[in-house]
Coordinates of N, CA and C in Angstrom, one line a residue:
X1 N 96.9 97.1 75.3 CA 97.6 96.7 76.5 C 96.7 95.9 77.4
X2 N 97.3 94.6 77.8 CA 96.3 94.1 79.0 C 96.6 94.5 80.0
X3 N 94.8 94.3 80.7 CA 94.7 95.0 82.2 C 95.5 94.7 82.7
X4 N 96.6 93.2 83.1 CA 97.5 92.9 84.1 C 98.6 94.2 83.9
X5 N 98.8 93.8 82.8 CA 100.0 94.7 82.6 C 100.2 95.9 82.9
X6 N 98.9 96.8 83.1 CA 98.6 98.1 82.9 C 99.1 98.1 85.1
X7 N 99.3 96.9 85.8 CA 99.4 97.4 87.2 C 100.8 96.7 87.6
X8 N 101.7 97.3 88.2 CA 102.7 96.9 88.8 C 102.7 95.5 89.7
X9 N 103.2 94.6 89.4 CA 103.4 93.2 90.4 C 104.0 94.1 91.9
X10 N 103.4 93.4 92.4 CA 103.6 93.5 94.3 C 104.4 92.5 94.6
X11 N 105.6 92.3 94.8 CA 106.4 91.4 95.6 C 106.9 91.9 97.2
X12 N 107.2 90.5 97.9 CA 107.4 90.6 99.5 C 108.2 89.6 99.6
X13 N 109.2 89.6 100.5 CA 110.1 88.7 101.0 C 109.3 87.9 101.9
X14 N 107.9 88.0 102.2 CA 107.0 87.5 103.8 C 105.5 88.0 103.8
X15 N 104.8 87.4 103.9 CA 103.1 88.0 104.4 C 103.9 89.5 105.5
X16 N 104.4 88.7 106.6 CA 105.0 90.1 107.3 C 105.7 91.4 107.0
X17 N 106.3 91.3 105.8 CA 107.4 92.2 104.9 C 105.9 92.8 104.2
X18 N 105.0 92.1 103.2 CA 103.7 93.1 102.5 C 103.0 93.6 103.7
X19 N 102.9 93.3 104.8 CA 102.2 94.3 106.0 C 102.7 95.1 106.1
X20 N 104.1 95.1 106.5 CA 104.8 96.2 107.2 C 105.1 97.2 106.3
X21 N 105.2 97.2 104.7 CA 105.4 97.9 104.2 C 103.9 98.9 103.5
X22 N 102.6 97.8 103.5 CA 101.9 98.5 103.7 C 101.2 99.4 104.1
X23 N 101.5 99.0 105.7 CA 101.7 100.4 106.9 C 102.5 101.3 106.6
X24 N 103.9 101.1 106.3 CA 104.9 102.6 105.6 C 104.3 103.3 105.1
X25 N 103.7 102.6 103.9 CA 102.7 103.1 102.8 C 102.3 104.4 103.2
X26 N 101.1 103.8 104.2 CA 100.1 104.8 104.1 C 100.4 105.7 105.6
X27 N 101.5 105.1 106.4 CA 101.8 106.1 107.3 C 102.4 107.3 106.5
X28 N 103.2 107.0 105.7 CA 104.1 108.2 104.9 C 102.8 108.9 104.1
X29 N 102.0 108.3 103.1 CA 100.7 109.7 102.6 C 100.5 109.9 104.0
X30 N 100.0 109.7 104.4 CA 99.2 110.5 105.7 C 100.4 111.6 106.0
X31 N 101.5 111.1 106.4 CA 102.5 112.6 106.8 C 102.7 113.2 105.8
X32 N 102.4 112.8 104.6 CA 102.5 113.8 103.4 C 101.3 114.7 103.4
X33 N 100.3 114.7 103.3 CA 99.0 114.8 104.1 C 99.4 116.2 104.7
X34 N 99.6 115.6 106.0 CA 99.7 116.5 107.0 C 100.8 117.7 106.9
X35 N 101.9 117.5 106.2 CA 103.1 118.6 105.4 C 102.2 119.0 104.8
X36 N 101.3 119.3 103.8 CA 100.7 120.2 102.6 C 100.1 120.6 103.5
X37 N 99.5 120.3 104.6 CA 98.3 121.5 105.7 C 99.2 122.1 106.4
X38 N 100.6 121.7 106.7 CA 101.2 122.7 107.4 C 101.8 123.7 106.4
X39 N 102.3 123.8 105.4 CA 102.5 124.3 104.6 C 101.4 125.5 103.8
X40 N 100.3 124.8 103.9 CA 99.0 125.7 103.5 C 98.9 126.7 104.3
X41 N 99.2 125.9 105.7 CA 99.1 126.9 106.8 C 100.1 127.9 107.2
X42 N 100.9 127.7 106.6 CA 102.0 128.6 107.0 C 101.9 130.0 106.4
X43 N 101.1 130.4 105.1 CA 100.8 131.4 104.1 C 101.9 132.2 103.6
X44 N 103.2 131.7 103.6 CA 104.1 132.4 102.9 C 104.5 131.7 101.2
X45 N 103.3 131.0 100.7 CA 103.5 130.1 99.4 C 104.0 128.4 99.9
X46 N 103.3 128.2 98.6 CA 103.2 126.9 98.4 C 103.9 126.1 97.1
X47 N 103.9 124.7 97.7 CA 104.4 123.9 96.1 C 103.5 124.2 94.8
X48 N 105.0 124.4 93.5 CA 103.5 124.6 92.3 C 102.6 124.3 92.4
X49 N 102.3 122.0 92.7 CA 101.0 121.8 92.3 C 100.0 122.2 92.9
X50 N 100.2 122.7 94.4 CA 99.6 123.3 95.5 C 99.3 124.7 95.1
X51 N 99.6 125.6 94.7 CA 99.4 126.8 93.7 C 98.1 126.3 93.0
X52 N 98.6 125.6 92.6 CA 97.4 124.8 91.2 C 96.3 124.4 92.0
X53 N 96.5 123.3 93.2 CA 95.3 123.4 93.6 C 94.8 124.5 94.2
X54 N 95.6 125.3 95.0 CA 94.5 126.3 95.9 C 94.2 127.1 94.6
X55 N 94.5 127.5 93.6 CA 93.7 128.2 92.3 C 92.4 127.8 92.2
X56 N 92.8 127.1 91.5 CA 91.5 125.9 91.1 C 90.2 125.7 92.3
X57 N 90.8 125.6 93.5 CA 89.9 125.8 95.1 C 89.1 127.4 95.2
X58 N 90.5 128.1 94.5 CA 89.1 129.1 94.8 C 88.6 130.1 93.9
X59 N 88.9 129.4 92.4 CA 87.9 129.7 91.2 C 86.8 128.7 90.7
X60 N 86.7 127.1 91.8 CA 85.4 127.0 91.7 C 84.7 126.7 93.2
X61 N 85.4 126.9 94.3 CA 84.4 126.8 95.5 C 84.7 125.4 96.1
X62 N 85.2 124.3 95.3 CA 85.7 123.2 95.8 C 86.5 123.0 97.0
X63 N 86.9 121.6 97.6 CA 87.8 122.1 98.8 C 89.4 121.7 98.4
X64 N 90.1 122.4 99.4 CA 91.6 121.9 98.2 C 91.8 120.5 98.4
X65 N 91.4 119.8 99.4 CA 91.8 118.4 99.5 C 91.1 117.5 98.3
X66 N 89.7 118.0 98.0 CA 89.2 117.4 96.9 C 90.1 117.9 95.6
X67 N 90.1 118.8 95.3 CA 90.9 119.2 94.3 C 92.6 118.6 93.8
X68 N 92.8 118.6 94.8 CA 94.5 118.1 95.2 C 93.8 116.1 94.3
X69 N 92.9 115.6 95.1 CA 92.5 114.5 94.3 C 92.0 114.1 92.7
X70 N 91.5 115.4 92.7 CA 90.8 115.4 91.1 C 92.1 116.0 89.8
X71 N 93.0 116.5 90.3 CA 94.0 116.6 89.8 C 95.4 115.4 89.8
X72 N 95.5 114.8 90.6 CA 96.2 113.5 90.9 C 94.8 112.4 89.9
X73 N 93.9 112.6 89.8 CA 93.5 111.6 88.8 C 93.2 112.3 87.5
X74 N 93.6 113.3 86.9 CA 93.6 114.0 86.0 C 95.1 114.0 85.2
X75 N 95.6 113.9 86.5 CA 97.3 113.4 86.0 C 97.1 111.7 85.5
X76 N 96.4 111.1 86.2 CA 96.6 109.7 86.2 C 96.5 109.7 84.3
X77 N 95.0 110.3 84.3 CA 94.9 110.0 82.9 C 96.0 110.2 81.6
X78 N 96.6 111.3 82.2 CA 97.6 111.4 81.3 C 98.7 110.1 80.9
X79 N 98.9 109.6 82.1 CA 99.7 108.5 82.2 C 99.5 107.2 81.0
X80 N 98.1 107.1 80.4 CA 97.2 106.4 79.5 C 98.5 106.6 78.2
X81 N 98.2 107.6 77.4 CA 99.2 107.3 76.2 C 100.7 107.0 76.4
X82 N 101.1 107.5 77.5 CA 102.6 107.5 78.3 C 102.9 105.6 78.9
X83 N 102.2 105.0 78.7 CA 101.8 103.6 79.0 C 102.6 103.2 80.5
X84 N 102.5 104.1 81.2 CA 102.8 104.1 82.4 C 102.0 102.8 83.4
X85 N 102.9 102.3 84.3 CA 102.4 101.2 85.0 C 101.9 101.7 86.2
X86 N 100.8 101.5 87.1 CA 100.3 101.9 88.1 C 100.3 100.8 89.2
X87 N 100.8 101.4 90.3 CA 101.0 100.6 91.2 C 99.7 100.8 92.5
X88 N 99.8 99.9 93.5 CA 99.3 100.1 94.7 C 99.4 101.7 95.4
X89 N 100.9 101.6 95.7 CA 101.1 103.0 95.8 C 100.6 104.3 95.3
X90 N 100.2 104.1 94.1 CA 100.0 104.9 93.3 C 98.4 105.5 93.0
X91 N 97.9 104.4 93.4 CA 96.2 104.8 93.6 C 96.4 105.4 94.8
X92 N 97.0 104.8 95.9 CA 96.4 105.5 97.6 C 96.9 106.9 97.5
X93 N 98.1 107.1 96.7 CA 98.6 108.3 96.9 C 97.6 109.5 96.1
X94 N 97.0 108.8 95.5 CA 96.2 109.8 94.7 C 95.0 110.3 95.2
X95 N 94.4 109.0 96.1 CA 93.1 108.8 97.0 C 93.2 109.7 98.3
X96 N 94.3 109.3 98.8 CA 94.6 109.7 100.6 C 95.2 110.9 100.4
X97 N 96.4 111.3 99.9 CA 96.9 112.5 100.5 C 95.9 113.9 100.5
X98 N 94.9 114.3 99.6 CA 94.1 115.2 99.6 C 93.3 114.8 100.9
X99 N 92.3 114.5 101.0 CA 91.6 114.1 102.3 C 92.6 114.5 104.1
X100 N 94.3 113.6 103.5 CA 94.7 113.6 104.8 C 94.9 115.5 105.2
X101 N 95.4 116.5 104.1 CA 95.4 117.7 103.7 C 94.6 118.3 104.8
X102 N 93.2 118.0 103.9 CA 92.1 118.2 104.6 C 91.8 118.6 105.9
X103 N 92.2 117.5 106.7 CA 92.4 117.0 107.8 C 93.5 117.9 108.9
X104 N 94.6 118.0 108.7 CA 95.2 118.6 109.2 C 95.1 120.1 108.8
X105 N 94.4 120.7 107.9 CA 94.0 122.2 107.7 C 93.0 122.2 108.9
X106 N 92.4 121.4 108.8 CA 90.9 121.5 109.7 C 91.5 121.4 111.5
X107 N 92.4 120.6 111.6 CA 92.9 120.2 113.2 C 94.0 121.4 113.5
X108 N 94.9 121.9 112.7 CA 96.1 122.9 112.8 C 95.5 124.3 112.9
X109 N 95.7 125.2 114.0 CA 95.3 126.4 114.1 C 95.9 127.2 112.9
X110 N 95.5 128.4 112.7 CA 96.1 129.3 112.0 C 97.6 130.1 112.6
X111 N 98.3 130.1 112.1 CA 99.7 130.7 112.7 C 99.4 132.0 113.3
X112 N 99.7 132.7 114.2 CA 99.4 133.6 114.8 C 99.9 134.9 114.1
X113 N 101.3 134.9 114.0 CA 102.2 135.8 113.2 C 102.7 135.4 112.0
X114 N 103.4 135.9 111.0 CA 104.3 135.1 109.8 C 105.9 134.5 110.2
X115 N 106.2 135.1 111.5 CA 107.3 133.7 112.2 C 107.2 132.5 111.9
X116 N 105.4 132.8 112.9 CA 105.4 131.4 113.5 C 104.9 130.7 111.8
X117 N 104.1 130.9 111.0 CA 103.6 130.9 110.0 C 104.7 130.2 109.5
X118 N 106.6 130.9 109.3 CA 107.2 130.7 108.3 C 107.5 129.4 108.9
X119 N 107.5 129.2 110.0 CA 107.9 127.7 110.9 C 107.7 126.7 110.6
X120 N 106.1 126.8 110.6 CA 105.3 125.9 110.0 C 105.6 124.9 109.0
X121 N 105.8 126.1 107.6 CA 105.9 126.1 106.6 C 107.7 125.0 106.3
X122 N 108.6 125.2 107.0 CA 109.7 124.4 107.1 C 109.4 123.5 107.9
X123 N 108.5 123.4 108.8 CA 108.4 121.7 109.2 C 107.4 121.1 108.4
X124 N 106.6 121.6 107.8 CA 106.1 121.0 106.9 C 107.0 120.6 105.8
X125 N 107.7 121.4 105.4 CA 108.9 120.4 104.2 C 109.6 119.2 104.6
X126 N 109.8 119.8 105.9 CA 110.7 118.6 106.6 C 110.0 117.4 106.4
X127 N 108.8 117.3 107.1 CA 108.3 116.4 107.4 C 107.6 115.6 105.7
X128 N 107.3 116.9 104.8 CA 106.9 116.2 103.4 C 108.3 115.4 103.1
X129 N 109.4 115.8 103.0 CA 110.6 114.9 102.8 C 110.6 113.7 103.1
X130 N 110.8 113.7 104.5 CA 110.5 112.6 105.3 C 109.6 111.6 104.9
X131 N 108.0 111.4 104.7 CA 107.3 111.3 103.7 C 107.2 111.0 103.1
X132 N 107.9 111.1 102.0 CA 107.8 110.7 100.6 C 109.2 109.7 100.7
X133 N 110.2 110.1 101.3 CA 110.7 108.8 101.9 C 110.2 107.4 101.9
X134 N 109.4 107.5 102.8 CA 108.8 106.8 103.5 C 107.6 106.1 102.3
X135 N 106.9 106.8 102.0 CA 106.4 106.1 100.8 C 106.8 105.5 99.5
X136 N 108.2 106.0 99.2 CA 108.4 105.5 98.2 C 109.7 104.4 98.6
X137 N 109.8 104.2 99.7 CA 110.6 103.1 100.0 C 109.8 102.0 100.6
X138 N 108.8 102.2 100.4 CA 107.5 100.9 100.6 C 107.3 100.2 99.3
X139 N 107.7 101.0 98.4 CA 108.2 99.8 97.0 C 106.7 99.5 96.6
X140 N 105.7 100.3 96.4 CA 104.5 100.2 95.6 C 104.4 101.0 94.5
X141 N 105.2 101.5 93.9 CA 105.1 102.1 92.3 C 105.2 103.7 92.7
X142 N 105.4 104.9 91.9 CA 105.6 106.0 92.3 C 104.0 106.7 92.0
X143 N 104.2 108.0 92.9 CA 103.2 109.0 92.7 C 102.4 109.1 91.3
X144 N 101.6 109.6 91.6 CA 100.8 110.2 90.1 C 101.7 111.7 89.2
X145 N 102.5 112.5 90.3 CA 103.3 113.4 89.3 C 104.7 112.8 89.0
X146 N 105.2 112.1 90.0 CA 106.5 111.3 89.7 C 106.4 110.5 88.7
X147 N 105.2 109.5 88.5 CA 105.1 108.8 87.1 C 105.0 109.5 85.9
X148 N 104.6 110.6 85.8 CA 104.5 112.2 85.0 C 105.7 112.0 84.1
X149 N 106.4 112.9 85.5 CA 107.8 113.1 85.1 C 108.7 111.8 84.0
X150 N 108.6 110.3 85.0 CA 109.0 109.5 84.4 C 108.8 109.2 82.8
X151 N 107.5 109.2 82.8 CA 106.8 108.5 81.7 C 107.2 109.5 80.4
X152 N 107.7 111.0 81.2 CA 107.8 111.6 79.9 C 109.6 111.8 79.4
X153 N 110.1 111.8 80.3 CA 111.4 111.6 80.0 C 111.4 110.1 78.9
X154 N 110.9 109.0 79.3 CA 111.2 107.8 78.8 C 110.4 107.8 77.0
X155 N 109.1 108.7 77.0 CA 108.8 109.0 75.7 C 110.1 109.9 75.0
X156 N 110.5 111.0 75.9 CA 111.0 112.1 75.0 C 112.0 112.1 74.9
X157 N 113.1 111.2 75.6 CA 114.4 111.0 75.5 C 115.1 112.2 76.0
X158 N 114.5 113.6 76.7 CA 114.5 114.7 77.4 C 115.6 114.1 78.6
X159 N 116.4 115.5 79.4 CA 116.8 115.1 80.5 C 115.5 115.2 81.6
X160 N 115.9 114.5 82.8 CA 115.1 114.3 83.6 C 114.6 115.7 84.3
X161 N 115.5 117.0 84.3 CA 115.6 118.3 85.0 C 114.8 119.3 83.9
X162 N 115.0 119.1 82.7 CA 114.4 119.9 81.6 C 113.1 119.5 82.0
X163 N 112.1 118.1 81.7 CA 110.7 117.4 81.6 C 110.5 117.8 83.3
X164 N 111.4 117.9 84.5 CA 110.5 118.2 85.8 C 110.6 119.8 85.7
X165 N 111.2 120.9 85.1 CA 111.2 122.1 85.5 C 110.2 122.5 84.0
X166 N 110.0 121.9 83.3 CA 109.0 122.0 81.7 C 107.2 122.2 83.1
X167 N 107.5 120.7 84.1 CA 105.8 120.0 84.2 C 106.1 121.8 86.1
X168 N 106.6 121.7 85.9 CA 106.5 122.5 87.9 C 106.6 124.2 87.0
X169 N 107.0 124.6 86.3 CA 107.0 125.7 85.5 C 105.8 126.2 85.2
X170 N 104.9 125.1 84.0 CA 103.7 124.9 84.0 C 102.5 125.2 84.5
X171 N 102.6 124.5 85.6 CA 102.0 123.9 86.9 C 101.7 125.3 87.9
X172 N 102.6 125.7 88.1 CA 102.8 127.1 88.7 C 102.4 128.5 88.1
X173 N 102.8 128.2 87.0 CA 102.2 129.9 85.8 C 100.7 129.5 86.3
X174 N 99.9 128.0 85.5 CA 98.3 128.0 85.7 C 97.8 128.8 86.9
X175 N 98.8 127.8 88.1 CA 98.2 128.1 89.2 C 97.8 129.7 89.5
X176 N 99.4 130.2 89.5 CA 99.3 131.8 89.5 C 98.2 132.7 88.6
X177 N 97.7 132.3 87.5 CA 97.2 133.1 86.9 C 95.4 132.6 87.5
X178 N 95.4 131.4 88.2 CA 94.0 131.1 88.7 C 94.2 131.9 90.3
X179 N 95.4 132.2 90.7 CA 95.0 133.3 91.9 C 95.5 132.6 93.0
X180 N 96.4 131.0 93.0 CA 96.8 130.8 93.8 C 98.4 131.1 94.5
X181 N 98.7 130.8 95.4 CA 99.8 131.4 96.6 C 101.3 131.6 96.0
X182 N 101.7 132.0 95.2 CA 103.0 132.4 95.4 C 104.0 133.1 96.5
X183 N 104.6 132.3 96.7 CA 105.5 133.2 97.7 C 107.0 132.8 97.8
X184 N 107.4 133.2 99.1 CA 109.1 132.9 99.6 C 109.0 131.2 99.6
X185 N 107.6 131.1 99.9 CA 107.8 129.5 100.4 C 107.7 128.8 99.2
X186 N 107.2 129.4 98.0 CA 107.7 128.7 96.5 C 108.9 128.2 96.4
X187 N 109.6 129.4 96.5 CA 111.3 129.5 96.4 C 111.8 128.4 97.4
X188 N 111.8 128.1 99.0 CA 112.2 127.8 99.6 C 111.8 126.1 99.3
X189 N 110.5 125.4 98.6 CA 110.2 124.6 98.0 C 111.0 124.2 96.7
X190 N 111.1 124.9 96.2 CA 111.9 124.4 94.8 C 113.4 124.5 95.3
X191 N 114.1 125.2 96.4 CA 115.6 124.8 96.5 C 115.9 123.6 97.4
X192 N 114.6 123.8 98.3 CA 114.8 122.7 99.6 C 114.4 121.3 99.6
X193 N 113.3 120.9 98.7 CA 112.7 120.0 98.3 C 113.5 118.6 97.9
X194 N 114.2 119.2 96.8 CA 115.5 118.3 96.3 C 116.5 117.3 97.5
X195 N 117.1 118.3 97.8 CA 118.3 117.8 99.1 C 117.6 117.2 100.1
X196 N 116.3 117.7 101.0 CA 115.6 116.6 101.5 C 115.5 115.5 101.5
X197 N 114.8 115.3 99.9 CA 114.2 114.2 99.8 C 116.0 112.9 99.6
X198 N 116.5 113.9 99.3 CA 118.0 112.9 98.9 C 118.5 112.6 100.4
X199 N 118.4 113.4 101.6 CA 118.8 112.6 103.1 C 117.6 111.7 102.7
X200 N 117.0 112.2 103.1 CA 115.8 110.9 103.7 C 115.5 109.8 103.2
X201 N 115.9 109.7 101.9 CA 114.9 108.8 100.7 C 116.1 107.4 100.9
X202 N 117.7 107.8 100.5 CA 118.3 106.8 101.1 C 118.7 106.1 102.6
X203 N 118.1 106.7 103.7 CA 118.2 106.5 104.9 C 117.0 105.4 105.1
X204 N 115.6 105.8 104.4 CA 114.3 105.0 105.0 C 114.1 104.4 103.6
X205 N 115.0 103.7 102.6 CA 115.0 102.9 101.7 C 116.0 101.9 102.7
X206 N 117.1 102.2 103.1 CA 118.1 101.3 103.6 C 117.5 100.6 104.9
X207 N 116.9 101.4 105.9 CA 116.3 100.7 106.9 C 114.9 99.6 106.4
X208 N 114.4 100.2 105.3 CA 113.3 99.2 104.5 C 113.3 97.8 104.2
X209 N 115.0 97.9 103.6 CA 115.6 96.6 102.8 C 116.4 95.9 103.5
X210 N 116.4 96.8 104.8 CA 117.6 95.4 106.0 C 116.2 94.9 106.6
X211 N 115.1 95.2 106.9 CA 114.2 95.0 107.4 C 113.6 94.0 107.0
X212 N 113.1 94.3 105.5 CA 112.8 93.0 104.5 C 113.9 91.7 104.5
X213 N 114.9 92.2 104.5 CA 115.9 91.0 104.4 C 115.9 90.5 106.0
X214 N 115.5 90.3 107.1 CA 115.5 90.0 108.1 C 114.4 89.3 108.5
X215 N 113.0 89.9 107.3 CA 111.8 89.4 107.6 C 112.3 87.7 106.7
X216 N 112.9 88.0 105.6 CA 113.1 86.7 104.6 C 113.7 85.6 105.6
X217 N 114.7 85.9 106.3 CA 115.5 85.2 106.7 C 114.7 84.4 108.5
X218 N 114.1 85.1 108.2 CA 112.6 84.6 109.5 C 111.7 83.6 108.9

C-alpha cells in the first residue's frame, strides 16, 4: 500500500470551512477529554475501554491518560492488516484525548458523596455524546476504536453489533480481570451511550453541513 493512500484526503468547501472545522475537531476531543475525567470521577464505573485503561494504570504505575494513549496507538496498529485509512482526525484523537483526561482528573475535585459522584458520571456521558458529535462531524476520519469496529466488520462480513459487542465484551473482561472499575456506570454506559450519540451526532452533523455550505457560497 502507498503512503498516500494509507491517509484520508481532507476536503473543504473554503480555507474558512478547513479552520472552522478544525477548531470542532479538537474542541470536541478536548470535551471528550474532559467526559472520561468526569466519568473517572464519578467512581460508580466506567466505559470498557476505560476499565482497560484504569487496569492497565494500576498494574503498571502508569498514568491513565498516558495509557488511554498507548492503547489508542496499540489499536492503531491493528488497523495495519485491516488496511484501514487514517485520517487527521484520527491521530489527534489518539494524541489529545488522554492528556485532555488528564487534565480534568487533575482540575475536577473529588465528588463528595456517590450522588454527587453519580451526577458527575451522567454529565460526563452527556457531554462525551455531545463530543464525539462534535468530532466526528468535523469530517476528519473516525476514532482509533471506531476504525476497529469498521475495519472489522468490512474484513468479516459480521454484523456491525456482533464485531462492537465481540471488541467492548473483550475490552471489559481484560480490564476487569486487571482490577479495573466495574460498576452501575458500566451498565448505564453501554445502554446510554448509543441513543446519545444518535441525538447529537445528527443535530451537530446538520449544523456542520449548512455551515460549510454557506462558507462555499461566500
Amino acid at each position: 500500500m502507498q503512503l498516500r493512500s494509507l491517509f484520508l484526503p481532507i476536503a473543504a468547501t473554503s480555507r474558512r470551512d478547513l479552520v472552522e472545522r478544525i477548531v470542532q475537531l479538537l474542541v470536541g476531543l478536548f470535551l471528550y477529554g474532559v467526559a472520561l475525567g468526569l466519568m473517572v470521577h464519578g467512581g460508580i464505573g466506567v466505559a470498557p475501554w476505560d476499565v482497560l485503561a484504569l487496569g492497565v494504570a494500576g498494574q503498571t504505575g502508569i498514568g491513565y491518560g498516558a495509557v488511554t494513549v498507548l492503547v489508542s496507538i496499540l489499536v492503531l496498529v491493528l488497523w495495519i492488516p485491516l488496511r484501514q485509512r487514517v485520517g487527521l482526525g484520527t491521530l489527534l484523537n489518539a494524541l489529545l484525548v488522554g492528556p485532555s483526561a488528564d487534565l480534568a482528573l487533575a482540575l475536577i475535585p473529588e465528588p463528595p458523596s456517590v450522588w454527587v459522584g453519580a451526577s458527575m458520571f451522567v454529565a460526563g456521558l452527556v457531554l462525551l455524546a455531545f463530543a464525539t458529535g462534535l468530532y466526528i462531524a468535523a469530517d476528519f476520519g473516525p476514532g482509533p476504536r471506531d476504525g476497529l469496529m469498521t475495519g472489522l466488520v468490512r474484513r468479516t462480513g459480521w454484523p456491525v453489533w456482533l464485531v462492537r459487542t465481540l471488541i467492548e465484551g473483550s475490552v471489559l473482561a481484560i480490564g476487569f480481570l486487571l482490577g479495573g472499575p466495574v460498576g452501575v456506570g458500566t451498565v448505564l454506559f453501554a445502554f446510554g451511550v448509543g441513543p446519545l450519540v444518535g441525538w447529537f451526532l445528527p443535530w451537530t452533523t446538520r449544523l456542520r453541513q449548512t455551515r460549510s455550505r454557506q462558507l462555499a457560497r461566500a
